[in-house]
Coordinates of C-alpha atoms and ligand atoms in Angstrom, one line a residue:
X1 CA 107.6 -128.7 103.6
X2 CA 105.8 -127.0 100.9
X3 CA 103.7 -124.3 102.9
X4 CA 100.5 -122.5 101.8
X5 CA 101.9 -120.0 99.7
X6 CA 101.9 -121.7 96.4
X7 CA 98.6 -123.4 97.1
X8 CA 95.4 -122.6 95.2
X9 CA 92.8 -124.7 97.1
X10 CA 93.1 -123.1 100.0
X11 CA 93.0 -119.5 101.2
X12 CA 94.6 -118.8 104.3
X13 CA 95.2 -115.0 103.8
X14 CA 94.3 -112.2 101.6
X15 CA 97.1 -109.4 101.1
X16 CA 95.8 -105.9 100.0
X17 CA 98.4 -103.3 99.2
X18 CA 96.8 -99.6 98.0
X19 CA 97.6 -96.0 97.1
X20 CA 98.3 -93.4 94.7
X21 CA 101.4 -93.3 92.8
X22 CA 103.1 -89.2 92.3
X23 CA 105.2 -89.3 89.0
X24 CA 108.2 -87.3 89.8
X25 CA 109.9 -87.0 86.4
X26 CA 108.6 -87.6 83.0
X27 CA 106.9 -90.7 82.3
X28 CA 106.7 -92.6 79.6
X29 CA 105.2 -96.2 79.8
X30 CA 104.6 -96.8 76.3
X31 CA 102.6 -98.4 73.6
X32 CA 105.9 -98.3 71.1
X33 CA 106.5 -96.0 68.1
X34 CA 104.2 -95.5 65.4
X35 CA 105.6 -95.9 62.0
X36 CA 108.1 -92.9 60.5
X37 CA 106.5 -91.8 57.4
X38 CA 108.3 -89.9 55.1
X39 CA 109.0 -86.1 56.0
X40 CA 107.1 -86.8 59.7
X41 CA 108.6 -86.7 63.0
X42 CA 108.3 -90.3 64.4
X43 CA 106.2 -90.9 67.3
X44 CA 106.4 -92.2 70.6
X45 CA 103.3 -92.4 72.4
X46 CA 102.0 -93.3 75.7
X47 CA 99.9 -96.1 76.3
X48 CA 96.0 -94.9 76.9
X49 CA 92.9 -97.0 77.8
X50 CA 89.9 -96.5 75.5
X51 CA 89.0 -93.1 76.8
X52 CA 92.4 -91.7 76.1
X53 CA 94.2 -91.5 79.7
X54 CA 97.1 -92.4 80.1
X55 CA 97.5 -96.1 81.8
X56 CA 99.9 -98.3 83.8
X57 CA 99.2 -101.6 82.9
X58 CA 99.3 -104.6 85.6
X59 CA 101.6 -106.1 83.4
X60 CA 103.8 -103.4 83.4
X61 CA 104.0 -103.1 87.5
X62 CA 104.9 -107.1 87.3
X63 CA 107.4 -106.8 85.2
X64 CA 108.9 -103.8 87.1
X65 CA 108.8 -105.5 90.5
X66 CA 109.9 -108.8 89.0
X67 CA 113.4 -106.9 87.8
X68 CA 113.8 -105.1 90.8
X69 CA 112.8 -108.1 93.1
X70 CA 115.6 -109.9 91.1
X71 CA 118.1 -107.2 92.1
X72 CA 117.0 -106.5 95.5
X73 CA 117.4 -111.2 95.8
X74 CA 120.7 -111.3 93.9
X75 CA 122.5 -108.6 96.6
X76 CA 121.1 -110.8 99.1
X77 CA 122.6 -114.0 97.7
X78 CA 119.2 -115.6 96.9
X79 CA 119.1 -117.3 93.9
X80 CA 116.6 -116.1 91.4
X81 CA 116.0 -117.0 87.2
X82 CA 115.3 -113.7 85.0
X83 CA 112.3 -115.0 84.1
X84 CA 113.2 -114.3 80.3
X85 CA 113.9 -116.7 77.5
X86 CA 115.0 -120.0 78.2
X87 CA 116.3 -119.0 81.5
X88 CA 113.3 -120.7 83.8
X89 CA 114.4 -122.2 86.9
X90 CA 112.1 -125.3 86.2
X91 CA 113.9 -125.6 82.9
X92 CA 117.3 -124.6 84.6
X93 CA 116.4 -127.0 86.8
X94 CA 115.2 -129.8 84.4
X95 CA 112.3 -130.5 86.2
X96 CA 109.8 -129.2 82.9
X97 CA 109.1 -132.4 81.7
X98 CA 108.3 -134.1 84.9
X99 CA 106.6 -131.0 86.3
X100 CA 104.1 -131.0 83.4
X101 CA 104.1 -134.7 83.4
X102 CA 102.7 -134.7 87.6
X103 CA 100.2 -132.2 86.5
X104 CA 98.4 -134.3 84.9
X105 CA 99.0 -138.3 87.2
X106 CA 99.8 -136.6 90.9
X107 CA 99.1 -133.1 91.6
X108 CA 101.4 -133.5 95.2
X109 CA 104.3 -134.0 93.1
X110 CA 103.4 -131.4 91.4
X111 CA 103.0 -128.9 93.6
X112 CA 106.1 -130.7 95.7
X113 CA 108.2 -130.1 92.9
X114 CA 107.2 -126.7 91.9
X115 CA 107.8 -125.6 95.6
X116 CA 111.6 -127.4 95.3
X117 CA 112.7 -126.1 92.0
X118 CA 111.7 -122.7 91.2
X119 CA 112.9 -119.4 93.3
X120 CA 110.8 -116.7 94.8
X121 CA 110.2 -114.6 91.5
X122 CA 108.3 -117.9 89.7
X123 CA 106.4 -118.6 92.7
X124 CA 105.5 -114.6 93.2
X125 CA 105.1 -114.1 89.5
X126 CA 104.4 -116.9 88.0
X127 CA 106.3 -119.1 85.1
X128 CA 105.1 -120.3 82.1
X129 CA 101.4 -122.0 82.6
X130 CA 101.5 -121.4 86.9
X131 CA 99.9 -118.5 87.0
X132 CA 101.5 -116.6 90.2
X133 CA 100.5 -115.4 93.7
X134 CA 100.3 -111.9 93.1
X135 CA 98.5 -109.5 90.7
X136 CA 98.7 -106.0 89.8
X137 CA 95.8 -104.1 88.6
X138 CA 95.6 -101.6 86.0
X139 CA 96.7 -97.8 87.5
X140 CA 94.1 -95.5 86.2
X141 CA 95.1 -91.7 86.5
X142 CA 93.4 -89.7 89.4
X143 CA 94.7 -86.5 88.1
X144 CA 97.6 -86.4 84.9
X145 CA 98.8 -83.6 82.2
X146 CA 100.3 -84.8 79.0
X147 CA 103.1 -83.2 76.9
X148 CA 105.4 -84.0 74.2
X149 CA 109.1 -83.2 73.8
X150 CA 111.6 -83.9 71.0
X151 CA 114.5 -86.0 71.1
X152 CA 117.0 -87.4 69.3
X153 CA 117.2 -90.8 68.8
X154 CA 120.2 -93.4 67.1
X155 CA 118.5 -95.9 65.9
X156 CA 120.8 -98.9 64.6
X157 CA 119.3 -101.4 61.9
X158 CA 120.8 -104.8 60.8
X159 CA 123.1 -103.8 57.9
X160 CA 123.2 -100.2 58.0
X161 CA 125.4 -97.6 59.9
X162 CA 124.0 -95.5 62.8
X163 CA 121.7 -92.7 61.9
X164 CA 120.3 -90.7 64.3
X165 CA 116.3 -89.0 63.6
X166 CA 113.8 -86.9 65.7
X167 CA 111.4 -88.7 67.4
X168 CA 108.4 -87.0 69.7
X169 CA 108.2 -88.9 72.9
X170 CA 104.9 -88.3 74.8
X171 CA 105.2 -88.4 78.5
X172 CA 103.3 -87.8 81.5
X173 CA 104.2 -84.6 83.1
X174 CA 105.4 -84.7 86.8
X175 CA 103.3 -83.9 89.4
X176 CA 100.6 -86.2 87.6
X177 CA 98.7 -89.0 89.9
X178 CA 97.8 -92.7 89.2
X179 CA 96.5 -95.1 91.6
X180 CA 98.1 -98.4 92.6
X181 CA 97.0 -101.5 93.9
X182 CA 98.7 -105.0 94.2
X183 CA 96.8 -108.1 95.6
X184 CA 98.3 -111.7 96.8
X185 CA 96.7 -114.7 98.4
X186 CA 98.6 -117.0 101.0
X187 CA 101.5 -114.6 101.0
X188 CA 103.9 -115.2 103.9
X189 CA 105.3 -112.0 106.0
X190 CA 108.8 -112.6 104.5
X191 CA 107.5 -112.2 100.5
X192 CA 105.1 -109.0 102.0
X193 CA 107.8 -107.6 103.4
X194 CA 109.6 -108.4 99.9
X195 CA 107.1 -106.6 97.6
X196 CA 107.3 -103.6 100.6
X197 CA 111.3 -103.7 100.1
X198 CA 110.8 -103.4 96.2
X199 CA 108.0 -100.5 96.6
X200 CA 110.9 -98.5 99.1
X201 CA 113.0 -99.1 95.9
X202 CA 110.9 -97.6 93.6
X203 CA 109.9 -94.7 96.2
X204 CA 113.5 -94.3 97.0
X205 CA 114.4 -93.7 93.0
X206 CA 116.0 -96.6 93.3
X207 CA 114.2 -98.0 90.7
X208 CA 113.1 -96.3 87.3
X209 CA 109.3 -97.1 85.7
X210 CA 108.9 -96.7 82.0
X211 CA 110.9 -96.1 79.0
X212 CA 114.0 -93.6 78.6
X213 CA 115.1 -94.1 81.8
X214 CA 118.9 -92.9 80.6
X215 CA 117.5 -89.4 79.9
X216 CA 115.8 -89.2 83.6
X217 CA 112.1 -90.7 83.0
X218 CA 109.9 -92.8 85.4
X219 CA 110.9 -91.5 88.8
X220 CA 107.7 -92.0 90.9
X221 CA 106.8 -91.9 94.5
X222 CA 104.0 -93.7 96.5
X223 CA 101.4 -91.7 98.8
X224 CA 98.4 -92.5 100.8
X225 CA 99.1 -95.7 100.8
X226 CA 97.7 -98.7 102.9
X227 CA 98.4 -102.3 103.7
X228 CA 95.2 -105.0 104.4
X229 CA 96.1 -108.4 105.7
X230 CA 93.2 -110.8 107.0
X231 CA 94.0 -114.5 108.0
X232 CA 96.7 -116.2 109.2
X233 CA 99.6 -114.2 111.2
X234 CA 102.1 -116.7 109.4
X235 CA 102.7 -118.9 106.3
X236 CA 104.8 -122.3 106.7
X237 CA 107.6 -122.9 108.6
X238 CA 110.5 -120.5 107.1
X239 CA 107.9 -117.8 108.1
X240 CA 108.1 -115.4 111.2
X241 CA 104.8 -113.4 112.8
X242 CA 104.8 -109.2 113.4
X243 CA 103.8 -107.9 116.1
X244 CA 100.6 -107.3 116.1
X245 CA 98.7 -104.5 114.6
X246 CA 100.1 -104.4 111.9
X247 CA 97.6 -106.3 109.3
X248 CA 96.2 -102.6 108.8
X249 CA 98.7 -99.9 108.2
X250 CA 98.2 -96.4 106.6
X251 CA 100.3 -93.6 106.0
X252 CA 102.4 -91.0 103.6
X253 CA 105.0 -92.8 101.7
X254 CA 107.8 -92.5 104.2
X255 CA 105.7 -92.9 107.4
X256 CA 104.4 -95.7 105.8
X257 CA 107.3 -97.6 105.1
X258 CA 108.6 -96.5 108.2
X259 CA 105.4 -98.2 110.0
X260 CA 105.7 -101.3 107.6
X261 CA 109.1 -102.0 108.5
X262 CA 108.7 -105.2 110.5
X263 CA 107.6 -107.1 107.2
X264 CA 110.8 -106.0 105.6
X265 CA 112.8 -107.3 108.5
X266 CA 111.3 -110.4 108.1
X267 CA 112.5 -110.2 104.8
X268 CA 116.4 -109.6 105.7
X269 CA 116.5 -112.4 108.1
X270 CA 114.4 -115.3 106.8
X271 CA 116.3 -118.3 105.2
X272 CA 114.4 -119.1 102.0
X273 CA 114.6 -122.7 101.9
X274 CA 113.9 -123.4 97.9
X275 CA 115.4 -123.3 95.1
X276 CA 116.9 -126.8 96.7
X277 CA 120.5 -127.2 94.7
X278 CA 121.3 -130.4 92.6
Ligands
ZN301 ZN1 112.7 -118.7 89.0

């Protein structure tokens, strides 16, 4: 039975996660190179909003948790799409046409069908015109320095042999500090205790943010962080309830995720019922 978490009309719970995120290592989330000129060292900058400090996009986080999540659902034996290309579990599925088809004659089968054929990342995420269940806001600095460092890169064109130049790579020094937040509507325990599993990832150094992560960048860490859950104490069937006080948790990163653990158990045990095979 398709449960509330993929339905719009309806709010049944609002999911608040917050805090600051400590880089640990250089960071670089970027806004590409700017073009070599002749006799310059090329550059690679971070990205910065318009007052010049540096920024983690949304996007970015969403694509970060989306790779990890992938990860993280593939060691579990859950099947998951990429997201990427033509690899789109309603396409995988062949369900596009009639999916976008329903939309517009019988928005039950729509919604019956989305809920069937796509896996937890599409219905978290979102996949091409759903929009998805969970969004990231922008993660403004609370305190950052800046730096630059040389390195070499080997850049390989079309055509041509390897040839390595000097590029600058800005970066974000460690120690810096941006906040985070992440908000979802209708999210069952099992997919909070998901995005928990995936931030323990990225706490852990499990998972890298950023660009050059072969050299060492992106490490990060998660403090002062809190989790706000109002509503329901469960979402459909496959779902299980906490015990209770635990729709408002604070803490440090490890006492936190230490405190939060019961959403992540959920997680490990719950029997995802979609993508259904065939
Ligand atoms: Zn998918």
């Amino acid at each position: 039975m398709v449960s509330a978490f993929i339905q719009r009309n309806v709010i049944q719970r609002i999911i608040t996660i917050e805090g600051q995120v400590v880089v640990i290592s250089p960071l670089r989330v970027g806004a590409g190179k700017s073009a070599i000129s002749p006799g310059e060292l090329a550059r690679d900058v971070v990205l910065k909003d318009s007052t010049g400090r540096p920024v983690i996009p949304g996007s970015s986080w969403k694509g970060v948790f989306r790779s990890a999540g992938e990860r993280i659902l593939n060691s579990k034996g859950v099947k998951v799409c990429t997201g990427i290309g033509r690899d789109i579990c309603l396409r995988n599925y062949g369900k596009y046409e009639d999916f976008q088809r329903f939309l517009k004659s019988d928005i039950r089968q729509a919604i019956d069908t989305f809920w069937k054929y796509t896996c937890l990342n599409c219905k978290l995420f979102g996949t091409m015109s759903v929009s998805g269940m969970v969004n990231f806001l922008d993660s403004l600095p609370i305190d950052y320095k800046l730096n630059v460092r040389t390195m070499v890169a080997i850049s390989r064109t079309e055509g041509a042999s390897a040839r390595s130049a000097l590029v600058q790579v800005e970066y974000v020094e460690p120690n810096s500090k941006f906040e985070f937040k992440l908000m979802g509507r209708n999210l069952p325990n099992y997919v909070v205790g998901y995005l928990l599993t995936i931030m323990k990832n990225i706490h852990d150094g499990l998972t890298q943010i950023g660009g050059h992560k072969t050299r060492g960048f992106g490490f990060v860490k998660f403090g002062n962080l809190k989790l706000t859950i109002s509503g329901d104490p469960k979402i459909g069937e496959e779902d299980k309830e906490v015990p209770q006080g635990l729709n408002n948790v604070q803490g440090e990163g490890d006492d936190f995720f230490n405190k939060v653990k019961p959403y992540m158990e959920v997680f490990q045990n719950v029997k995802i019922p979609y993508p259904v095979s065939g």
